Amino acid sequence: MNVNDTTSAAVLEELRRRPADRRRILFTGATVVTMDPGLGVLDGGDLLVEGDTITAVGPRLDAADAVVVDATGTILTPGFVDTHRHAWEAQLRRIMPDVDDLGGYVMATLAGYATVYRPQDMYIGTRLAALTAIDSGITTMLDFSHNSRTREHSDAAVEALRDTGIRGVHASMGPHFGDWDRQWPGDLARLRSRYFSSDDQLLTLRLATLATDEIAGPALAYGPELARVARELGIGVSVDAVFGTASSDAVLRWAKDGILGPDVTLIHSTGLTPEAWQAMGGAGTTVALAPTSDAQIGLETAIPAVDEALSVGIRPGLSIDVEVALASDMFTQMRALHAIQRMRAVNGVHGTDRQPSRITTHDVLDFATLQGARTNGLAGVTGSLTPGKKADLLVIRAEDLNNMPLNDPIGTIVLGSDARNISAVLIDGEPRKWDGQVLDVDLAALRGEVHASREYVLNTPAV
Ligand SMILES: [Zn+2]
C-alpha cells in the first residue's frame, strides 16, 4: 500500500507561487467520491482544478504545467454544506450543554447575551465558527445571522465570512429582543449592493425569518411582505423555528399565497402535519434538518423529519444550528441522522412482519453535500466533484490509524472519519487547510480575541 503525504509544505509553497486564477492543480491516484450521480466513485482517480474550478475527473489525466499532488491513500470528496448555523454565538459554544427546552435557550441567548453584542463580537463569533467549519471540512456555511442590531452588526458578520475564505451564505435577520435600529429588512438592499453585487463570488445573501410570531412577534415572521422584499432583491429565504401545528398552519397559508418554492428553505420542520408536508413537496420547498438540535434540545416531536421529507420527494440538507449546546461539525450530524432514522425505522415495524425502510450512508453523505448545496441555492456551484463546479473539496486520509484499511470510501467518510483525517480543504480552488492545519490563522491572537469577547458578553448586563 503506497501512501503519500499529499499535502506537504513544499507543495503548498509551489501552489502559492503561482497566480491563483491561472493555477492548475492535479490530484492523482485518489479514491474520488464525486457525489455526482452520473460519475459515482472512482478508484485510483485523478482530479484537475484550474483556477477556482474543477475541470476534469477521471483516470490518469494529463495536465501540462500543473502542480501535481500525489493523493494515493486518500479520499477526495466534496466539502460539506451546512444549511443553518447561528455563527455569532460561537464564543458561547457549549455554554449550556444540557439545555432541554427551546425556552431555556431563547431566554439565555436571544433575550440575554444577544442584547449586549457589539459589532466586534459578531465578527469574532462568526469568524470563529467559519474557521472551525473549514477545519472540519465544511466549505459552505449558511450563517443564519439573527442578531443584526445595527448596520454595523451586519457588516461585521459579512466581513467575518469574507475574511475566512469560506463559501458563506449570509442570511440576515433582526434580533428577537431588546433595543435595535429596526434597519432590517430595509438594510438588505444596502448589504446586497455593498457585499453581494457579483453573481460569481464566494458570498451570497439570503433573507432569514421565523415561521410564526410565537417567539418574537409578527415583525420577524415570514409572510407576503418579507417574501416581496426577498423577491425584489432576487435572494432566497431561510425560515427557522418551523415546527408544530402553528407552523403547519403557516405552511398552508404560504402555499396558498404562492410564497413557498425552491428558493425557500424550511429549517427543522419537526412535528408538521401531513398536509403541510404535501404542500411543501408540491411547492418544491427545500428543507434543512438539524438532527442533533431536534433530538437533543427536544424540538416539538424531537424527531429529525427525514422520512417525512423523503415521502414527499424532498431530499433535505443538514445543519449544525447552535454551538451553545451542540457539536460544531458535520460528521456528528451525519452519524446522528443515520442512527436516529434507522432506530425509528426498525422501531416502527418491530413485532410485525413489515420491513423497515432504512436510509444509507450514501443518503446522508448526499444530504451533507449535494442536497445541502441545493438547499442553499448553490446546486450549480458546489456540493459535488462535477467538472464545471467550483473546486470546494476535501482530502481525507484513508490510511490513518482510525481509517485503515480502506474498504468502503463512503462508509469511511460517514462512519469513520473526523476533522483530524482531513489533511486539506480547498474552497474556490484556494487551499484553506493544508497538512492538517487551517491556514492563515494566528491561533494565539484569535484565542485572545475570543476570550476577551466572551468575557465582555458574559459580564455585561442584558438590556
Ligand atoms: Zn436555528
Short mmCIF file of C-alpha atoms and ligand atoms in Angstrom, two decimals:
data_model
loop_
_atom_site.label_atom_id
_atom_site.label_comp_id
_atom_site.label_asym_id
_atom_site.label_seq_id
_atom_site.Cartn_x
_atom_site.Cartn_y
_atom_site.Cartn_z
CA MET A 1 0.00 0.00 0.00
CA ASN A 2 1.56 3.22 -1.17
CA VAL A 3 0.58 6.21 0.94
CA ASN A 4 1.97 9.65 0.27
CA ASP A 5 1.82 12.80 2.29
CA THR A 6 -0.18 14.60 -0.30
CA THR A 7 -0.11 17.95 1.31
CA SER A 8 3.47 18.77 2.21
CA ALA A 9 4.72 22.28 2.86
CA ALA A 10 6.77 22.22 -0.34
CA VAL A 11 3.66 21.60 -2.46
CA LEU A 12 1.82 24.44 -0.74
CA GLU A 13 4.74 26.75 -1.39
CA GLU A 14 4.70 25.80 -5.05
CA LEU A 15 0.91 26.36 -5.22
CA ARG A 16 1.17 29.78 -3.66
CA ARG A 17 3.95 30.82 -6.01
CA ARG A 18 1.54 30.60 -8.94
CA PRO A 19 -1.20 33.11 -9.79
CA ALA A 20 -4.40 31.63 -8.34
CA ASP A 21 -6.64 32.41 -11.32
CA ARG A 22 -4.44 30.50 -13.80
CA ARG A 23 -3.08 27.82 -11.48
CA ARG A 24 -3.63 24.15 -12.30
CA ILE A 25 -3.64 21.52 -9.54
CA LEU A 26 -3.73 17.82 -10.44
CA PHE A 27 -4.65 15.38 -7.67
CA THR A 28 -3.59 11.86 -8.66
CA GLY A 29 -4.34 8.32 -7.55
CA ALA A 30 -7.13 9.09 -5.08
CA THR A 31 -10.42 7.38 -4.35
CA VAL A 32 -12.71 10.08 -5.75
CA VAL A 33 -16.16 10.16 -4.16
CA THR A 34 -17.74 12.63 -6.56
CA MET A 35 -21.34 12.59 -5.18
CA ASP A 36 -22.32 13.35 -8.77
CA PRO A 37 -24.98 10.73 -9.62
CA GLY A 38 -23.52 10.37 -13.13
CA LEU A 39 -19.89 9.97 -12.02
CA GLY A 40 -20.11 7.90 -8.83
CA VAL A 41 -16.90 6.74 -7.14
CA LEU A 42 -13.57 6.37 -8.98
CA ASP A 43 -10.81 4.15 -7.61
CA GLY A 44 -7.34 5.48 -8.35
CA GLY A 45 -8.79 8.56 -9.99
CA ASP A 46 -7.39 11.97 -10.83
CA LEU A 47 -9.00 15.37 -10.43
CA LEU A 48 -7.92 18.58 -12.12
CA VAL A 49 -8.53 22.05 -10.69
CA GLU A 50 -7.96 25.08 -12.92
CA GLY A 51 -8.21 28.41 -11.17
CA ASP A 52 -11.32 28.18 -8.99
CA THR A 53 -12.99 25.39 -10.99
CA ILE A 54 -12.94 21.59 -11.25
CA THR A 55 -12.29 20.94 -14.94
CA ALA A 56 -11.83 17.15 -15.14
CA VAL A 57 -12.31 13.97 -13.11
CA GLY A 58 -11.13 10.61 -14.44
CA PRO A 59 -8.36 8.02 -14.63
CA ARG A 60 -4.82 9.20 -15.49
CA LEU A 61 -5.46 12.79 -16.52
CA ASP A 62 -2.74 14.75 -18.27
CA ALA A 63 -2.24 18.37 -17.37
CA ALA A 64 0.83 20.20 -18.54
CA ASP A 65 2.27 22.65 -16.08
CA ALA A 66 0.06 21.51 -13.19
CA VAL A 67 1.19 21.28 -9.59
CA VAL A 68 0.82 17.54 -9.00
CA VAL A 69 -0.49 16.40 -5.63
CA ASP A 70 0.02 12.67 -5.15
CA ALA A 71 -3.23 11.72 -3.40
CA THR A 72 -2.60 7.99 -3.11
CA GLY A 73 -4.18 6.64 0.05
CA THR A 74 -6.70 9.45 0.33
CA ILE A 75 -10.34 10.08 -0.47
CA LEU A 76 -11.32 13.21 -2.40
CA THR A 77 -14.85 14.30 -1.60
CA PRO A 78 -16.92 17.48 -1.92
CA GLY A 79 -16.76 19.82 1.04
CA PHE A 80 -19.73 19.61 3.40
CA VAL A 81 -22.51 22.17 3.22
CA ASP A 82 -24.02 23.50 6.46
CA THR A 83 -27.53 24.78 5.76
CA HIS A 84 -28.09 26.69 9.02
CA ARG A 85 -25.90 27.79 11.90
CA HIS A 86 -26.09 30.84 14.15
CA ALA A 87 -22.41 31.66 13.81
CA TRP A 88 -22.35 34.75 16.03
CA GLU A 89 -22.84 32.52 19.10
CA ALA A 90 -19.50 30.70 18.70
CA GLN A 91 -17.73 32.35 21.63
CA LEU A 92 -20.58 30.99 23.77
CA ARG A 93 -20.11 27.45 22.48
CA ARG A 94 -21.13 24.66 24.87
CA ILE A 95 -22.17 27.20 27.49
CA MET A 96 -25.43 25.25 28.07
CA PRO A 97 -24.65 21.66 27.06
CA ASP A 98 -27.65 20.22 28.89
CA VAL A 99 -30.30 22.73 27.83
CA ASP A 100 -33.51 20.77 27.39
CA ASP A 101 -36.11 23.14 26.02
CA LEU A 102 -36.33 25.90 23.47
CA GLY A 103 -37.48 28.47 26.04
CA GLY A 104 -34.34 27.99 28.15
CA TYR A 105 -32.14 28.55 25.11
CA VAL A 106 -34.13 31.56 23.93
CA MET A 107 -34.13 33.34 27.29
CA ALA A 108 -30.42 32.84 27.99
CA THR A 109 -29.14 33.55 24.49
CA LEU A 110 -31.54 35.61 22.37
CA ALA A 111 -33.10 37.60 25.23
CA GLY A 112 -29.82 37.72 27.19
CA TYR A 113 -26.34 37.57 25.68
CA ALA A 114 -27.51 38.69 22.24
CA THR A 115 -28.64 42.07 23.53
CA VAL A 116 -25.13 43.16 24.57
CA TYR A 117 -23.33 42.02 21.43
CA ARG A 118 -21.24 44.71 19.72
CA PRO A 119 -20.25 44.54 16.03
CA GLN A 120 -16.83 43.21 17.04
CA ASP A 121 -18.48 40.37 18.97
CA MET A 122 -20.47 39.48 15.83
CA TYR A 123 -17.19 39.47 13.88
CA ILE A 124 -15.31 37.30 16.36
CA GLY A 125 -18.08 34.73 16.81
CA THR A 126 -18.77 34.44 13.08
CA ARG A 127 -15.08 34.16 12.20
CA LEU A 128 -14.51 31.53 14.87
CA ALA A 129 -17.47 29.48 13.63
CA ALA A 130 -16.33 29.70 10.00
CA LEU A 131 -12.73 28.72 10.75
CA THR A 132 -13.93 25.77 12.81
CA ALA A 133 -16.24 24.79 9.98
CA ILE A 134 -13.35 24.82 7.50
CA ASP A 135 -11.18 22.76 9.85
CA SER A 136 -13.89 20.07 9.99
CA GLY A 137 -14.49 20.04 6.21
CA ILE A 138 -17.45 22.39 5.86
CA THR A 139 -16.70 24.50 2.80
CA THR A 140 -20.11 26.21 2.56
CA MET A 141 -21.83 27.60 5.64
CA LEU A 142 -25.19 29.33 5.80
CA ASP A 143 -24.89 31.78 8.67
CA PHE A 144 -28.42 32.43 9.96
CA SER A 145 -27.30 35.75 11.39
CA HIS A 146 -30.20 36.72 13.62
CA ASN A 147 -28.59 39.39 15.74
CA SER A 148 -28.46 42.28 13.25
CA ARG A 149 -28.97 45.05 15.77
CA THR A 150 -27.43 47.74 13.55
CA ARG A 151 -25.94 48.03 10.06
CA GLU A 152 -22.53 47.62 11.65
CA HIS A 153 -23.55 44.28 13.19
CA SER A 154 -24.49 43.01 9.72
CA ASP A 155 -21.31 44.35 8.15
CA ALA A 156 -19.18 42.67 10.81
CA ALA A 157 -20.86 39.30 10.23
CA VAL A 158 -20.41 39.50 6.45
CA GLU A 159 -16.79 40.64 6.73
CA ALA A 160 -16.00 37.76 9.09
CA LEU A 161 -17.21 35.26 6.48
CA ARG A 162 -15.28 37.08 3.77
CA ASP A 163 -12.05 37.14 5.78
CA THR A 164 -12.00 33.36 6.31
CA GLY A 165 -12.40 32.45 2.63
CA ILE A 166 -15.37 30.15 3.31
CA ARG A 167 -18.21 29.92 0.80
CA GLY A 168 -20.54 31.85 3.04
CA VAL A 169 -24.26 32.43 2.84
CA HIS A 170 -25.17 35.42 4.96
CA ALA A 171 -28.83 35.03 5.95
CA SER A 172 -29.76 38.23 7.71
CA MET A 173 -32.44 38.76 10.36
CA GLY A 174 -33.11 41.39 13.00
CA PRO A 175 -32.82 40.39 16.66
CA HIS A 176 -35.64 38.86 18.68
CA PHE A 177 -35.44 41.07 21.76
CA GLY A 178 -34.01 44.31 23.14
CA ASP A 179 -33.19 47.65 21.53
CA TRP A 180 -32.11 47.69 17.91
CA ASP A 181 -32.06 50.07 14.95
CA ARG A 182 -35.02 48.49 13.08
CA GLN A 183 -32.82 48.72 9.95
CA TRP A 184 -33.83 45.19 8.90
CA PRO A 185 -35.20 44.20 6.41
CA GLY A 186 -34.75 47.54 4.63
CA ASP A 187 -30.98 47.40 5.02
CA LEU A 188 -30.79 44.21 2.90
CA ALA A 189 -30.72 46.39 -0.24
CA ARG A 190 -27.63 48.24 1.02
CA LEU A 191 -25.96 44.96 2.06
CA ARG A 192 -26.65 43.50 -1.34
CA SER A 193 -25.03 46.33 -3.26
CA ARG A 194 -22.11 46.64 -0.84
CA TYR A 195 -21.09 42.97 -0.49
CA PHE A 196 -23.05 40.81 -2.94
CA SER A 197 -23.00 42.64 -6.26
CA SER A 198 -21.45 39.85 -8.36
CA ASP A 199 -23.17 36.62 -9.38
CA ASP A 200 -19.79 34.86 -9.33
CA GLN A 201 -18.42 35.37 -5.84
CA LEU A 202 -17.88 33.36 -2.67
CA LEU A 203 -20.57 35.08 -0.60
CA THR A 204 -24.31 35.08 -1.23
CA LEU A 205 -27.15 36.79 0.59
CA ARG A 206 -30.47 35.42 1.87
CA LEU A 207 -33.29 36.76 3.96
CA ALA A 208 -33.66 35.00 7.31
CA THR A 209 -37.01 34.87 9.08
CA LEU A 210 -39.09 32.84 11.55
CA ALA A 211 -42.09 30.63 10.81
CA THR A 212 -44.53 32.27 13.24
CA ASP A 213 -44.92 35.15 15.68
CA GLU A 214 -44.69 32.78 18.67
CA ILE A 215 -41.09 33.57 19.69
CA ALA A 216 -40.58 37.22 18.78
CA GLY A 217 -43.79 38.76 17.43
CA PRO A 218 -45.05 39.47 13.91
CA ALA A 219 -42.15 41.61 12.60
CA LEU A 220 -39.83 38.61 12.17
CA ALA A 221 -42.49 36.15 10.94
CA TYR A 222 -42.46 35.04 7.30
CA GLY A 223 -45.35 36.21 5.15
CA PRO A 224 -46.18 38.05 1.91
CA GLU A 225 -44.38 41.24 2.99
CA LEU A 226 -40.99 39.58 3.64
CA ALA A 227 -41.43 37.36 0.57
CA ARG A 228 -41.82 40.52 -1.52
CA VAL A 229 -38.62 42.00 -0.06
CA ALA A 230 -36.67 38.83 -0.93
CA ARG A 231 -38.11 38.51 -4.42
CA GLU A 232 -37.41 42.15 -5.25
CA LEU A 233 -33.79 41.61 -4.25
CA GLY A 234 -33.64 38.25 -6.05
CA ILE A 235 -32.49 36.40 -2.94
CA GLY A 236 -33.62 33.20 -1.24
CA VAL A 237 -35.36 32.86 2.12
CA SER A 238 -34.40 30.67 5.11
CA VAL A 239 -37.18 30.17 7.68
CA ASP A 240 -36.16 29.00 11.15
CA ALA A 241 -38.25 27.58 14.02
CA VAL A 242 -40.54 25.64 11.70
CA PHE A 243 -42.28 23.17 13.99
CA GLY A 244 -45.65 22.07 15.33
CA THR A 245 -49.21 22.96 14.50
CA ALA A 246 -48.80 26.75 14.27
CA SER A 247 -46.02 26.31 11.68
CA SER A 248 -48.10 23.70 9.84
CA ASP A 249 -50.93 26.23 9.53
CA ALA A 250 -48.41 28.84 8.37
CA VAL A 251 -47.04 26.49 5.69
CA LEU A 252 -50.56 26.00 4.27
CA ARG A 253 -51.06 29.80 4.23
CA TRP A 254 -47.73 30.33 2.43
CA ALA A 255 -48.66 27.70 -0.15
CA LYS A 256 -51.98 29.44 -0.76
CA ASP A 257 -50.22 32.83 -1.02
CA GLY A 258 -47.67 31.45 -3.51
CA ILE A 259 -44.68 32.22 -1.29
CA LEU A 260 -43.33 28.67 -0.95
CA GLY A 261 -40.91 27.40 -3.57
CA PRO A 262 -37.40 26.08 -4.26
CA ASP A 263 -35.96 29.42 -3.12
CA VAL A 264 -37.46 28.95 0.37
CA THR A 265 -35.80 26.71 2.99
CA LEU A 266 -37.78 25.47 5.97
CA ILE A 267 -35.46 24.69 8.89
CA HIS A 268 -36.16 21.84 11.38
CA SER A 269 -39.66 21.03 10.09
CA THR A 270 -40.39 18.80 13.09
CA GLY A 271 -43.92 17.85 14.13
CA LEU A 272 -45.55 19.17 10.95
CA THR A 273 -48.87 17.79 9.71
CA PRO A 274 -49.11 15.53 6.62
CA GLU A 275 -50.99 18.36 4.88
CA ALA A 276 -48.10 20.75 5.46
CA TRP A 277 -45.64 18.19 4.06
CA GLN A 278 -47.81 17.71 0.96
CA ALA A 279 -47.80 21.47 0.39
CA MET A 280 -44.00 21.62 0.80
CA GLY A 281 -43.48 18.72 -1.60
CA GLY A 282 -45.82 20.27 -4.13
CA ALA A 283 -44.02 23.60 -3.99
CA GLY A 284 -40.52 22.07 -4.23
CA THR A 285 -39.53 23.76 -0.98
CA THR A 286 -36.11 22.87 0.45
CA VAL A 287 -35.67 21.57 4.00
CA ALA A 288 -32.74 21.97 6.40
CA LEU A 289 -32.74 19.28 9.08
CA ALA A 290 -30.91 19.87 12.35
CA PRO A 291 -30.58 16.29 13.62
CA THR A 292 -28.83 16.99 16.93
CA SER A 293 -30.81 20.14 17.65
CA ASP A 294 -34.19 18.45 17.14
CA ALA A 295 -33.25 15.41 19.21
CA GLN A 296 -31.10 16.92 21.94
CA ILE A 297 -32.97 20.12 22.72
CA GLY A 298 -36.28 18.33 22.08
CA LEU A 299 -37.89 20.49 19.43
CA GLU A 300 -41.57 19.50 19.10
CA THR A 301 -41.54 15.71 18.42
CA ALA A 302 -37.70 15.74 18.64
CA ILE A 303 -37.55 13.50 15.56
CA PRO A 304 -35.49 14.77 12.60
CA ALA A 305 -38.09 14.71 9.83
CA VAL A 306 -36.11 12.87 7.18
CA ASP A 307 -38.78 10.23 6.46
CA GLU A 308 -41.46 12.89 6.13
CA ALA A 309 -39.29 14.88 3.71
CA LEU A 310 -38.40 11.84 1.58
CA SER A 311 -42.05 10.75 1.45
CA VAL A 312 -42.96 13.95 -0.45
CA GLY A 313 -39.87 13.90 -2.66
CA ILE A 314 -37.71 16.39 -0.72
CA ARG A 315 -34.09 15.37 -0.16
CA PRO A 316 -33.02 17.56 2.77
CA GLY A 317 -29.81 19.34 3.70
CA LEU A 318 -28.22 19.07 7.15
CA SER A 319 -27.34 21.80 9.61
CA ILE A 320 -25.46 22.46 12.85
CA ASP A 321 -27.73 25.15 14.45
CA VAL A 322 -26.38 26.40 17.81
CA GLU A 323 -22.90 25.68 19.12
CA VAL A 324 -24.02 26.83 22.59
CA ALA A 325 -25.45 23.34 23.13
CA LEU A 326 -24.41 21.17 20.17
CA ALA A 327 -21.43 19.83 18.23
CA SER A 328 -19.80 22.06 15.60
CA ASP A 329 -19.14 19.59 12.79
CA MET A 330 -20.96 17.71 10.02
CA PHE A 331 -19.67 14.25 10.94
CA THR A 332 -21.80 14.44 14.09
CA GLN A 333 -24.88 15.44 12.09
CA MET A 334 -24.43 12.62 9.58
CA ARG A 335 -23.92 9.97 12.24
CA ALA A 336 -26.77 11.24 14.41
CA LEU A 337 -29.22 11.26 11.50
CA HIS A 338 -28.09 7.85 10.26
CA ALA A 339 -28.57 6.26 13.69
CA ILE A 340 -31.81 8.06 14.56
CA GLN A 341 -33.53 7.27 11.25
CA ARG A 342 -32.56 3.59 11.43
CA MET A 343 -33.67 3.35 15.04
CA ARG A 344 -37.01 4.88 14.09
CA ALA A 345 -37.43 2.66 11.01
CA VAL A 346 -36.79 -0.57 12.89
CA ASN A 347 -38.71 0.51 15.96
CA GLY A 348 -41.73 1.33 13.80
CA VAL A 349 -42.07 -2.22 12.47
CA HIS A 350 -40.77 -4.15 15.47
CA GLY A 351 -43.00 -7.12 16.24
CA THR A 352 -44.66 -7.04 12.80
CA ASP A 353 -43.61 -8.72 9.56
CA ARG A 354 -43.14 -5.39 7.78
CA GLN A 355 -39.67 -4.40 6.55
CA PRO A 356 -38.03 -1.21 7.87
CA SER A 357 -37.17 1.47 5.31
CA ARG A 358 -33.62 2.48 6.19
CA ILE A 359 -31.54 5.33 4.80
CA THR A 360 -27.94 4.53 3.81
CA THR A 361 -24.53 6.13 4.37
CA HIS A 362 -24.74 7.31 0.75
CA ASP A 363 -28.01 9.08 1.56
CA VAL A 364 -26.55 11.00 4.50
CA LEU A 365 -23.43 12.00 2.56
CA ASP A 366 -25.72 13.20 -0.25
CA PHE A 367 -27.68 15.26 2.29
CA ALA A 368 -24.44 16.70 3.75
CA THR A 369 -23.05 17.73 0.34
CA LEU A 370 -25.14 17.95 -2.84
CA GLN A 371 -28.52 18.39 -1.16
CA GLY A 372 -27.06 20.98 1.18
CA ALA A 373 -25.84 22.93 -1.83
CA ARG A 374 -29.27 22.71 -3.44
CA THR A 375 -30.90 23.78 -0.18
CA ASN A 376 -28.65 26.84 -0.01
CA GLY A 377 -29.44 27.75 -3.63
CA LEU A 378 -25.96 26.70 -4.81
CA ALA A 379 -26.63 23.43 -6.65
CA GLY A 380 -24.86 24.60 -9.80
CA VAL A 381 -21.87 25.88 -7.85
CA THR A 382 -20.79 23.32 -5.23
CA GLY A 383 -21.79 20.09 -3.45
CA SER A 384 -20.29 17.54 -5.87
CA LEU A 385 -17.00 16.96 -7.69
CA THR A 386 -18.52 17.72 -11.08
CA PRO A 387 -16.44 19.34 -13.84
CA GLY A 388 -17.62 22.93 -14.17
CA LYS A 389 -18.38 23.37 -10.47
CA LYS A 390 -16.19 25.36 -8.12
CA ALA A 391 -13.32 23.47 -6.50
CA ASP A 392 -14.67 23.01 -2.96
CA LEU A 393 -13.15 19.71 -1.87
CA LEU A 394 -11.61 17.70 0.94
CA VAL A 395 -8.59 15.42 1.02
CA ILE A 396 -9.34 12.77 3.66
CA ARG A 397 -6.54 10.45 4.76
CA ALA A 398 -7.96 6.97 4.33
CA GLU A 399 -4.97 5.12 5.76
CA ASP A 400 -4.76 6.92 9.11
CA LEU A 401 -4.94 4.77 12.25
CA ASN A 402 -8.72 5.09 12.51
CA ASN A 403 -9.49 4.59 8.80
CA MET A 404 -7.13 1.86 7.60
CA PRO A 405 -7.59 -0.28 5.61
CA LEU A 406 -9.88 1.49 3.17
CA ASN A 407 -12.71 -0.92 2.38
CA ASP A 408 -15.66 1.36 1.62
CA PRO A 409 -14.99 5.05 0.95
CA ILE A 410 -18.47 6.40 1.74
CA GLY A 411 -18.67 4.32 4.91
CA THR A 412 -15.22 5.60 5.85
CA ILE A 413 -16.28 9.24 5.47
CA VAL A 414 -19.66 8.93 7.17
CA LEU A 415 -18.91 6.48 9.98
CA GLY A 416 -15.13 6.52 10.43
CA SER A 417 -13.66 9.94 9.80
CA ASP A 418 -13.37 13.17 11.72
CA ALA A 419 -11.61 16.51 11.37
CA ARG A 420 -8.17 15.07 12.16
CA ASN A 421 -8.29 12.95 8.97
CA ILE A 422 -8.88 15.98 6.73
CA SER A 423 -5.42 16.86 5.53
CA ALA A 424 -6.51 19.52 3.05
CA VAL A 425 -9.52 21.71 2.29
CA LEU A 426 -9.86 23.69 -0.93
CA ILE A 427 -12.53 26.35 -1.31
CA ASP A 428 -12.95 28.01 -4.70
CA GLY A 429 -9.65 26.38 -5.67
CA GLU A 430 -7.79 28.01 -2.78
CA PRO A 431 -6.11 25.92 -0.05
CA ARG A 432 -7.70 26.82 3.31
CA LYS A 433 -6.42 23.82 5.27
CA TRP A 434 -3.17 22.10 4.41
CA ASP A 435 -1.12 19.37 6.04
CA GLY A 436 -3.82 19.15 8.72
CA GLN A 437 -3.70 22.84 9.69
CA VAL A 438 -6.11 25.69 8.91
CA LEU A 439 -4.06 28.26 7.01
CA ASP A 440 -3.52 31.96 7.67
CA VAL A 441 -4.79 31.96 11.25
CA ASP A 442 -2.83 33.28 14.22
CA LEU A 443 -4.37 30.93 16.76
CA ALA A 444 -2.94 32.72 19.80
CA ALA A 445 -4.28 36.07 18.62
CA LEU A 446 -7.65 34.55 17.78
CA ARG A 447 -7.82 32.93 21.20
CA GLY A 448 -7.15 36.30 22.84
CA GLU A 449 -9.96 37.94 20.89
CA VAL A 450 -12.39 35.09 21.58
CA HIS A 451 -11.72 35.16 25.31
CA ALA A 452 -11.99 38.95 25.52
CA SER A 453 -15.30 38.94 23.65
CA ARG A 454 -16.66 36.08 25.76
CA GLU A 455 -15.73 37.96 28.97
CA TYR A 456 -17.42 41.13 27.73
CA VAL A 457 -20.61 39.35 26.73
CA LEU A 458 -20.87 37.32 29.93
CA ASN A 459 -20.13 40.25 32.22
CA THR A 460 -22.37 42.88 30.66
CA PRO A 461 -25.95 43.00 31.98
CA ALA A 462 -28.58 42.25 29.33
CA VAL A 463 -30.54 45.28 28.13
ZN ZN B 1 -31.82 27.90 14.21
#
